[in-house]
Amino acid sequence: MTKRFFKTLVTTIIICLCLFIIYYNRHLLVRNTSNWLSERTIPFNLLVSPQHVDKSIHPQALTLNEVNNQQYHNELKTVNILINSSNRHHQKIAWLSSEQNRQLKARIQKKSHRYFYSITPLVIGQNRQGKYTILSVNCHEDTKQIQSYRYQIYYNHQRARKVLYLRSTHNNKPPKFIGFTNNLGTSGIVKAPNFIETINQTLNNSDITNRLDASVKQYSQVGKNIGLDPNSGSALQKYALNTNADQKNSAITGYEFSDVPRETKFYLTQINKEQTFYYTLIYNRNTNRFTGLRLKHQSAAQQP
């Protein structure tokens, strides 16, 4: 009994001592516990079911600022500086890195008697990465074929800051180029957001999106009512069927100027749930009208 009593007494003393310590430090314990809980991250799926999360994400739009003719000439001046900095005699492109020059030389030398002859500016553009031009490095050979290598050059303060190799192409004629008219005209930049709103309103008013069996031809007719050409039907259909309820899931993410054809191409990105769709809205700078909507991003630089 004495031994059991002793154990009970010791246990009671320890419990009382612990309770006294806890009571004495109660404010500190509450504060530390609160801080610990505030630092914990509660799994999102315990609060909201993933099935009920809105997967429609709004693409980040490019800030659209008007470009006048003087600004256009400044961009052409930068392009000319890039072109003239290259040395045809030494077969070296100044705005390419040493590695890119070696890669270009290897491409050229795949065929005997092929040599770098000229550089043609194809487009001037801007996207969320910055201003750029697409230049065609043209190579002649012992046939009538002209082999061209296309590069996208992002520039700043008249100097190249990033160069991407795009593709190669060939033709019997030199590629067509920007600066042909030396006059930008009306860029279409400030008009583009309003025209996209016109597309949205026209689709709503026509009620065509409620008819799942509506044909491409019917969408072409809807596009024709706002000045788009008949080839716009497929793009208009896909755009309409993937537009969410508030029609805010698409944005202009880039544009390009070309002279042959004399157009401004606006690049649209649309996100619907887990899919991304791309479109090209065409503005004709001769007629000052929007004339077409195409699937995917279609640049004048993709032409032979």
CSV table of N, CA, C and O in Angstrom, one decimal, residues 4 38 47 59 63 89 113 146 171-172 196 295:
chain,number,residue,atom,x,y,z
A,4,ARG,N,2.1,1.9,-3.5
A,4,ARG,CA,1.1,2.4,-4.4
A,4,ARG,C,0.8,3.8,-4.1
A,4,ARG,O,0.5,4.7,-5.0
A,38,SER,N,-2.1,29.8,-38.4
A,38,SER,CA,-2.2,30.7,-39.5
A,38,SER,C,-1.1,30.4,-40.6
A,38,SER,O,-1.3,30.8,-41.7
A,47,LEU,N,-12.2,22.6,-49.4
A,47,LEU,CA,-13.1,23.7,-49.3
A,47,LEU,C,-14.0,23.7,-50.6
A,47,LEU,O,-15.2,24.0,-50.4
A,59,PRO,N,-7.3,34.9,-71.1
A,59,PRO,CA,-5.9,35.1,-71.6
A,59,PRO,C,-5.4,36.6,-71.3
A,59,PRO,O,-6.2,37.5,-71.4
A,63,THR,N,-1.3,45.1,-74.4
A,63,THR,CA,-1.7,46.5,-74.3
A,63,THR,C,-1.6,47.1,-75.7
A,63,THR,O,-0.6,47.1,-76.3
A,89,HIS,N,29.9,39.7,-97.6
A,89,HIS,CA,31.2,39.3,-98.1
A,89,HIS,C,31.8,38.1,-97.2
A,89,HIS,O,32.4,37.2,-97.7
A,113,HIS,N,27.5,25.2,-103.8
A,113,HIS,CA,27.3,26.4,-104.6
A,113,HIS,C,26.1,27.3,-104.0
A,113,HIS,O,25.6,28.1,-104.7
A,146,ILE,N,15.6,29.8,-104.7
A,146,ILE,CA,16.1,30.7,-103.7
A,146,ILE,C,15.7,30.1,-102.4
A,146,ILE,O,14.5,29.9,-102.0
A,171,ASN,N,11.7,29.1,-103.1
A,171,ASN,CA,10.8,29.6,-104.1
A,171,ASN,C,11.7,30.0,-105.3
A,171,ASN,O,12.9,30.1,-105.2
A,172,ASN,N,11.1,30.3,-106.4
A,172,ASN,CA,11.8,30.8,-107.6
A,172,ASN,C,11.9,32.3,-107.6
A,172,ASN,O,12.6,32.9,-108.5
A,196,ILE,N,-14.1,43.2,-82.4
A,196,ILE,CA,-14.3,41.9,-81.7
A,196,ILE,C,-15.6,41.9,-81.0
A,196,ILE,O,-16.4,41.0,-80.9
A,295,LEU,N,-8.5,30.5,-88.7
A,295,LEU,CA,-8.0,29.6,-87.7
A,295,LEU,C,-6.5,29.7,-87.5
A,295,LEU,O,-5.8,29.9,-88.5
